[in-house]
mmCIF file of C-alpha atoms in Angstrom:
data_model
loop_
_atom_site.group_PDB
_atom_site.id
_atom_site.type_symbol
_atom_site.label_atom_id
_atom_site.label_comp_id
_atom_site.label_asym_id
_atom_site.label_seq_id
_atom_site.Cartn_x
_atom_site.Cartn_y
_atom_site.Cartn_z
ATOM 1 C CA MET A 26 -0.032 0.006 0.057
ATOM 2 C CA LYS A 27 1.435 3.344 -0.968
ATOM 3 C CA ALA A 28 0.258 6.645 0.720
ATOM 4 C CA ARG A 29 0.820 10.021 -0.684
ATOM 5 C CA VAL A 30 1.782 12.759 1.693
ATOM 6 C CA ARG A 31 1.786 16.419 0.789
ATOM 7 C CA ARG A 32 1.775 20.013 2.219
ATOM 8 C CA TYR A 33 -1.863 21.208 2.304
ATOM 9 C CA THR A 34 -3.810 24.144 3.370
ATOM 10 C CA TRP A 35 -7.147 23.597 4.716
ATOM 11 C CA ALA A 36 -9.700 26.328 3.961
ATOM 12 C CA ALA A 37 -7.141 28.148 1.762
ATOM 13 C CA ARG A 38 -9.588 30.765 0.417
ATOM 14 C CA GLU A 39 -11.161 31.500 4.009
ATOM 15 C CA PRO A 40 -10.160 34.228 6.362
ATOM 16 C CA PHE A 41 -8.198 31.792 8.582
ATOM 17 C CA PRO A 42 -6.558 29.051 6.323
ATOM 18 C CA ILE A 43 -4.869 26.162 8.289
ATOM 19 C CA PRO A 44 -1.520 24.979 6.953
ATOM 20 C CA GLY A 45 -0.606 21.333 7.425
ATOM 21 C CA ALA A 46 -0.266 18.018 5.642
ATOM 22 C CA TYR A 47 -2.747 15.853 3.821
ATOM 23 C CA ILE A 48 -2.216 12.003 3.888
ATOM 24 C CA ASP A 49 -4.081 9.933 1.200
ATOM 25 C CA ASN A 50 -3.831 6.164 0.869
ATOM 26 C CA TYR A 51 -6.579 6.071 -1.777
ATOM 27 C CA LYS A 52 -9.242 4.699 0.718
ATOM 28 C CA GLN A 53 -8.893 7.242 3.614
ATOM 29 C CA GLN A 54 -7.656 10.769 3.970
ATOM 30 C CA VAL A 55 -6.330 12.499 7.062
ATOM 31 C CA PHE A 56 -5.443 16.210 7.360
ATOM 32 C CA VAL A 57 -2.934 17.018 10.116
ATOM 33 C CA PRO A 58 -2.748 20.693 11.042
ATOM 34 C CA GLY A 59 0.672 22.198 11.080
ATOM 35 C CA ASP A 60 0.867 22.798 14.818
ATOM 36 C CA LYS A 61 0.376 19.101 15.338
ATOM 37 C CA LEU A 62 2.722 17.743 12.646
ATOM 38 C CA ARG A 63 5.846 17.404 14.799
ATOM 39 C CA TYR A 64 3.971 15.495 17.336
ATOM 40 C CA VAL A 65 2.277 13.170 14.908
ATOM 41 C CA ALA A 66 5.551 12.635 13.070
ATOM 42 C CA ASP A 67 7.366 11.677 16.372
ATOM 43 C CA ARG A 68 4.577 9.314 17.476
ATOM 44 C CA LEU A 69 4.531 7.661 14.046
ATOM 45 C CA HIS A 70 8.234 7.099 14.205
ATOM 46 C CA ASP A 71 7.989 5.633 17.619
ATOM 47 C CA ILE A 72 5.350 3.236 16.506
ATOM 48 C CA ALA A 73 7.428 2.263 13.372
ATOM 49 C CA ASP A 74 10.489 1.516 15.776
ATOM 50 C CA MET A 75 8.234 -0.649 18.014
ATOM 51 C CA ILE A 76 6.803 -2.671 15.073
ATOM 52 C CA GLU A 77 10.185 -3.046 13.567
ATOM 53 C CA GLU A 78 11.672 -4.380 16.874
ATOM 54 C CA GLU A 79 8.793 -6.868 17.300
ATOM 55 C CA GLN A 80 9.344 -8.177 13.720
ATOM 56 C CA GLN A 81 12.943 -8.778 14.464
ATOM 57 C CA GLN A 82 12.197 -10.953 17.471
#
């Protein structure tokens, strides 16, 4: 499964646009606001490390 991740601005033409990232795996889409991106990326990295460690055992 391949997911696309790209920079995206939610409500770009509204008075208060929200910059962030858009993740699309062709069946589900997720928008992550810019102020939460670092936290989400860190947690995803932690989860990937745990899964990788479990698979090596």
